[in-house]
PDB file of C-alpha atoms in Angstrom:
ATOM      1  CA  UNK A   1      -8.590 -10.697 -35.662  1.00  0.00           C
ATOM      2  CA  UNK A   2      -6.449  -8.577 -33.315  1.00  0.00           C
ATOM      3  CA  UNK A   3      -5.942  -9.643 -29.718  1.00  0.00           C
ATOM      4  CA  UNK A   4      -8.422  -8.134 -27.302  1.00  0.00           C
ATOM      5  CA  UNK A   5      -7.684  -6.770 -23.870  1.00  0.00           C
ATOM      6  CA  UNK A   6      -9.890  -7.035 -20.817  1.00  0.00           C
ATOM      7  CA  UNK A   7      -9.483  -4.543 -18.007  1.00  0.00           C
ATOM      8  CA  UNK A   8     -11.522  -5.263 -14.910  1.00  0.00           C
ATOM      9  CA  UNK A   9     -11.311  -2.689 -12.162  1.00  0.00           C
ATOM     10  CA  UNK A  10     -12.709  -4.132  -8.983  1.00  0.00           C
ATOM     11  CA  UNK A  11     -13.224  -1.837  -6.035  1.00  0.00           C
ATOM     12  CA  UNK A  12     -14.940  -2.269  -2.712  1.00  0.00           C
ATOM     13  CA  UNK A  13     -16.726  -0.144  -0.143  1.00  0.00           C
ATOM     14  CA  UNK A  14     -18.423   1.991  -2.767  1.00  0.00           C
ATOM     15  CA  UNK A  15     -21.768   3.644  -2.962  1.00  0.00           C
ATOM     16  CA  UNK A  16     -23.805   4.473  -6.049  1.00  0.00           C
ATOM     17  CA  UNK A  17     -21.231   6.642  -7.800  1.00  0.00           C
ATOM     18  CA  UNK A  18     -21.925   7.007 -11.479  1.00  0.00           C
ATOM     19  CA  UNK A  19     -18.747   8.929 -12.268  1.00  0.00           C
ATOM     20  CA  UNK A  20     -15.328   8.996 -10.720  1.00  0.00           C
ATOM     21  CA  UNK A  21     -15.987  12.606  -9.695  1.00  0.00           C
ATOM     22  CA  UNK A  22     -19.064  11.630  -7.659  1.00  0.00           C
ATOM     23  CA  UNK A  23     -16.778  10.173  -5.007  1.00  0.00           C
ATOM     24  CA  UNK A  24     -15.147  13.478  -4.118  1.00  0.00           C
ATOM     25  CA  UNK A  25     -16.544  16.785  -2.929  1.00  0.00           C
ATOM     26  CA  UNK A  26     -13.624  18.841  -4.226  1.00  0.00           C
ATOM     27  CA  UNK A  27     -11.905  19.196  -7.555  1.00  0.00           C
ATOM     28  CA  UNK A  28     -10.022  16.227  -8.905  1.00  0.00           C
ATOM     29  CA  UNK A  29      -8.395  15.880 -12.290  1.00  0.00           C
ATOM     30  CA  UNK A  30      -8.286  12.226 -13.429  1.00  0.00           C
ATOM     31  CA  UNK A  31      -8.631  12.321 -17.221  1.00  0.00           C
ATOM     32  CA  UNK A  32      -7.335   8.801 -17.814  1.00  0.00           C
ATOM     33  CA  UNK A  33      -9.788   7.163 -15.401  1.00  0.00           C
ATOM     34  CA  UNK A  34     -12.614   9.259 -16.888  1.00  0.00           C
ATOM     35  CA  UNK A  35     -11.543   8.208 -20.410  1.00  0.00           C
ATOM     36  CA  UNK A  36     -11.520   4.547 -19.382  1.00  0.00           C
ATOM     37  CA  UNK A  37     -15.023   4.949 -17.988  1.00  0.00           C
ATOM     38  CA  UNK A  38     -16.195   6.636 -21.192  1.00  0.00           C
ATOM     39  CA  UNK A  39     -14.731   3.866 -23.394  1.00  0.00           C
ATOM     40  CA  UNK A  40     -15.838   0.926 -21.294  1.00  0.00           C
ATOM     41  CA  UNK A  41     -18.954  -0.432 -19.714  1.00  0.00           C
ATOM     42  CA  UNK A  42     -20.102   1.273 -16.555  1.00  0.00           C
ATOM     43  CA  UNK A  43     -22.732  -0.540 -14.517  1.00  0.00           C
ATOM     44  CA  UNK A  44     -24.726   2.272 -12.912  1.00  0.00           C
ATOM     45  CA  UNK A  45     -27.371  -0.091 -11.471  1.00  0.00           C
ATOM     46  CA  UNK A  46     -25.232  -3.076 -10.514  1.00  0.00           C
ATOM     47  CA  UNK A  47     -25.700  -4.919  -7.247  1.00  0.00           C
ATOM     48  CA  UNK A  48     -23.473  -7.347  -5.410  1.00  0.00           C
ATOM     49  CA  UNK A  49     -24.618 -10.780  -4.277  1.00  0.00           C
ATOM     50  CA  UNK A  50     -24.117  -9.874  -0.641  1.00  0.00           C
ATOM     51  CA  UNK A  51     -22.795  -6.937   1.380  1.00  0.00           C
ATOM     52  CA  UNK A  52     -19.892  -8.978   2.764  1.00  0.00           C
ATOM     53  CA  UNK A  53     -16.627  -8.891   0.828  1.00  0.00           C
ATOM     54  CA  UNK A  54     -15.573 -12.566   0.796  1.00  0.00           C
ATOM     55  CA  UNK A  55     -18.892 -14.035  -0.413  1.00  0.00           C
ATOM     56  CA  UNK A  56     -19.141 -11.264  -2.985  1.00  0.00           C
ATOM     57  CA  UNK A  57     -15.555 -11.919  -4.117  1.00  0.00           C
ATOM     58  CA  UNK A  58     -16.209 -15.662  -4.437  1.00  0.00           C
ATOM     59  CA  UNK A  59     -19.329 -14.881  -6.455  1.00  0.00           C
ATOM     60  CA  UNK A  60     -17.539 -12.523  -8.863  1.00  0.00           C
ATOM     61  CA  UNK A  61     -14.608 -14.911  -9.330  1.00  0.00           C
ATOM     62  CA  UNK A  62     -16.749 -18.001  -9.862  1.00  0.00           C
ATOM     63  CA  UNK A  63     -19.951 -16.640 -11.392  1.00  0.00           C
ATOM     64  CA  UNK A  64     -21.917 -18.496  -8.712  1.00  0.00           C
ATOM     65  CA  UNK A  65     -24.223 -17.183  -6.019  1.00  0.00           C
ATOM     66  CA  UNK A  66     -23.282 -17.599  -2.352  1.00  0.00           C
ATOM     67  CA  UNK A  67     -25.964 -20.303  -2.043  1.00  0.00           C
ATOM     68  CA  UNK A  68     -23.955 -22.308  -4.599  1.00  0.00           C
ATOM     69  CA  UNK A  69     -20.460 -21.511  -3.321  1.00  0.00           C
ATOM     70  CA  UNK A  70     -21.191 -22.005   0.371  1.00  0.00           C
ATOM     71  CA  UNK A  71     -19.252 -18.813   1.162  1.00  0.00           C
ATOM     72  CA  UNK A  72     -21.512 -16.751   3.410  1.00  0.00           C
ATOM     73  CA  UNK A  73     -19.042 -14.777   5.523  1.00  0.00           C
ATOM     74  CA  UNK A  74     -15.397 -13.758   5.791  1.00  0.00           C
ATOM     75  CA  UNK A  75     -14.306 -16.769   7.847  1.00  0.00           C
ATOM     76  CA  UNK A  76     -14.165 -19.184   4.871  1.00  0.00           C
ATOM     77  CA  UNK A  77     -11.269 -19.279   2.417  1.00  0.00           C
ATOM     78  CA  UNK A  78     -13.048 -19.187  -0.939  1.00  0.00           C
ATOM     79  CA  UNK A  79     -10.318 -21.340  -2.515  1.00  0.00           C
ATOM     80  CA  UNK A  80     -11.047 -24.125  -0.019  1.00  0.00           C
ATOM     81  CA  UNK A  81     -14.617 -24.526  -1.308  1.00  0.00           C
ATOM     82  CA  UNK A  82     -14.213 -23.483  -4.956  1.00  0.00           C
ATOM     83  CA  UNK A  83     -11.837 -24.813  -7.580  1.00  0.00           C
ATOM     84  CA  UNK A  84      -9.480 -21.876  -8.273  1.00  0.00           C
ATOM     85  CA  UNK A  85      -8.831 -23.203 -11.788  1.00  0.00           C
ATOM     86  CA  UNK A  86     -12.510 -22.579 -12.631  1.00  0.00           C
ATOM     87  CA  UNK A  87     -12.503 -18.885 -11.690  1.00  0.00           C
ATOM     88  CA  UNK A  88     -12.607 -16.014 -14.172  1.00  0.00           C
ATOM     89  CA  UNK A  89      -8.906 -15.083 -13.960  1.00  0.00           C
ATOM     90  CA  UNK A  90      -7.791 -18.719 -14.222  1.00  0.00           C
ATOM     91  CA  UNK A  91     -10.012 -19.402 -17.237  1.00  0.00           C
ATOM     92  CA  UNK A  92      -8.715 -16.253 -18.927  1.00  0.00           C
ATOM     93  CA  UNK A  93      -5.117 -17.247 -18.146  1.00  0.00           C
ATOM     94  CA  UNK A  94      -5.665 -20.767 -19.545  1.00  0.00           C
ATOM     95  CA  UNK A  95      -7.165 -19.169 -22.665  1.00  0.00           C
ATOM     96  CA  UNK A  96      -3.956 -17.272 -23.358  1.00  0.00           C
ATOM     97  CA  UNK A  97      -4.623 -13.929 -21.692  1.00  0.00           C
ATOM     98  CA  UNK A  98      -1.851 -12.430 -19.599  1.00  0.00           C
ATOM     99  CA  UNK A  99      -3.508 -11.962 -16.215  1.00  0.00           C
ATOM    100  CA  UNK A 100      -2.323  -9.392 -13.708  1.00  0.00           C
ATOM    101  CA  UNK A 101      -3.716  -8.453 -10.319  1.00  0.00           C
ATOM    102  CA  UNK A 102      -2.687  -5.089  -8.932  1.00  0.00           C
ATOM    103  CA  UNK A 103      -4.257  -4.306  -5.610  1.00  0.00           C
ATOM    104  CA  UNK A 104      -6.110  -6.303  -3.026  1.00  0.00           C
ATOM    105  CA  UNK A 105      -8.529  -8.487  -4.960  1.00  0.00           C
ATOM    106  CA  UNK A 106      -7.334 -11.409  -2.844  1.00  0.00           C
ATOM    107  CA  UNK A 107      -6.307  -9.185   0.076  1.00  0.00           C
ATOM    108  CA  UNK A 108      -2.807  -9.534   1.498  1.00  0.00           C
ATOM    109  CA  UNK A 109      -0.758 -12.004  -0.567  1.00  0.00           C
ATOM    110  CA  UNK A 110       0.301 -13.635   2.689  1.00  0.00           C
ATOM    111  CA  UNK A 111      -3.267 -14.847   3.210  1.00  0.00           C
ATOM    112  CA  UNK A 112      -3.635 -16.414  -0.250  1.00  0.00           C
ATOM    113  CA  UNK A 113      -1.260 -19.315  -0.908  1.00  0.00           C
ATOM    114  CA  UNK A 114       1.278 -18.722  -3.667  1.00  0.00           C
ATOM    115  CA  UNK A 115       0.049 -21.765  -5.611  1.00  0.00           C
ATOM    116  CA  UNK A 116      -3.449 -20.214  -5.743  1.00  0.00           C
ATOM    117  CA  UNK A 117      -2.027 -16.884  -6.895  1.00  0.00           C
ATOM    118  CA  UNK A 118      -0.090 -18.726  -9.627  1.00  0.00           C
ATOM    119  CA  UNK A 119      -3.230 -20.491 -10.891  1.00  0.00           C
ATOM    120  CA  UNK A 120      -5.009 -17.159 -11.267  1.00  0.00           C
ATOM    121  CA  UNK A 121      -2.380 -14.646 -12.305  1.00  0.00           C
ATOM    122  CA  UNK A 122       0.817 -14.305 -14.283  1.00  0.00           C
ATOM    123  CA  UNK A 123       1.652 -11.394 -12.002  1.00  0.00           C
ATOM    124  CA  UNK A 124       0.226 -10.747  -8.551  1.00  0.00           C
ATOM    125  CA  UNK A 125       1.131  -7.364  -7.132  1.00  0.00           C
ATOM    126  CA  UNK A 126      -0.214  -6.303  -3.767  1.00  0.00           C
ATOM    127  CA  UNK A 127      -1.026  -2.586  -3.657  1.00  0.00           C
ATOM    128  CA  UNK A 128       1.069  -1.695  -0.608  1.00  0.00           C
ATOM    129  CA  UNK A 129       4.208  -3.137  -2.189  1.00  0.00           C
ATOM    130  CA  UNK A 130       3.541  -1.274  -5.433  1.00  0.00           C
ATOM    131  CA  UNK A 131       3.092   2.023  -3.615  1.00  0.00           C
ATOM    132  CA  UNK A 132       6.351   1.474  -1.752  1.00  0.00           C
ATOM    133  CA  UNK A 133       8.214   0.770  -5.004  1.00  0.00           C
ATOM    134  CA  UNK A 134       9.048  -2.760  -3.860  1.00  0.00           C
ATOM    135  CA  UNK A 135       8.261  -4.443  -7.144  1.00  0.00           C
ATOM    136  CA  UNK A 136      10.308  -5.369 -10.160  1.00  0.00           C
ATOM    137  CA  UNK A 137       7.196  -6.228 -12.179  1.00  0.00           C
ATOM    138  CA  UNK A 138       7.418  -4.693 -15.678  1.00  0.00           C
ATOM    139  CA  UNK A 139       3.644  -4.468 -16.106  1.00  0.00           C
ATOM    140  CA  UNK A 140       3.258  -2.441 -12.941  1.00  0.00           C
ATOM    141  CA  UNK A 141       6.154  -0.132 -13.716  1.00  0.00           C
ATOM    142  CA  UNK A 142       4.685   0.552 -17.161  1.00  0.00           C
ATOM    143  CA  UNK A 143       0.998   0.532 -16.244  1.00  0.00           C
ATOM    144  CA  UNK A 144       0.756   2.909 -13.302  1.00  0.00           C
ATOM    145  CA  UNK A 145       2.072   5.823 -15.361  1.00  0.00           C
ATOM    146  CA  UNK A 146      -1.196   5.826 -17.277  1.00  0.00           C
ATOM    147  CA  UNK A 147      -3.716   5.772 -14.418  1.00  0.00           C
TER     148      UNK A 147
END
């Protein structure tokens, strides 16, 4: 059986956009994002556990509700109350997937300890650094051409 890829695009501060185009009032040409949406699973009626980013993030990473994680606001470091090795990216990494974070899933890398980043990802690339061209990461240099 061929190896499978998993692409999870996590975004925040969204509304109920069903297509990429719904976000913009003007014309935008993004055929690769549209093609990804057409080929993948798009959750048009999905809801988050809570309207606060950190509890929602902890929930997505762990598969547990805020009542189980104890993360109710942005003042708690999720990795202080959850075992990072039991999160989705860590389990995928341990299972042989090459895990890459591009963006701000964990916010600024300075706020997430390097050892936590290493448990979760083979490559952790913060969006600002990528946009500034400050990365030597081969995945990023290859991958952004296609988005």
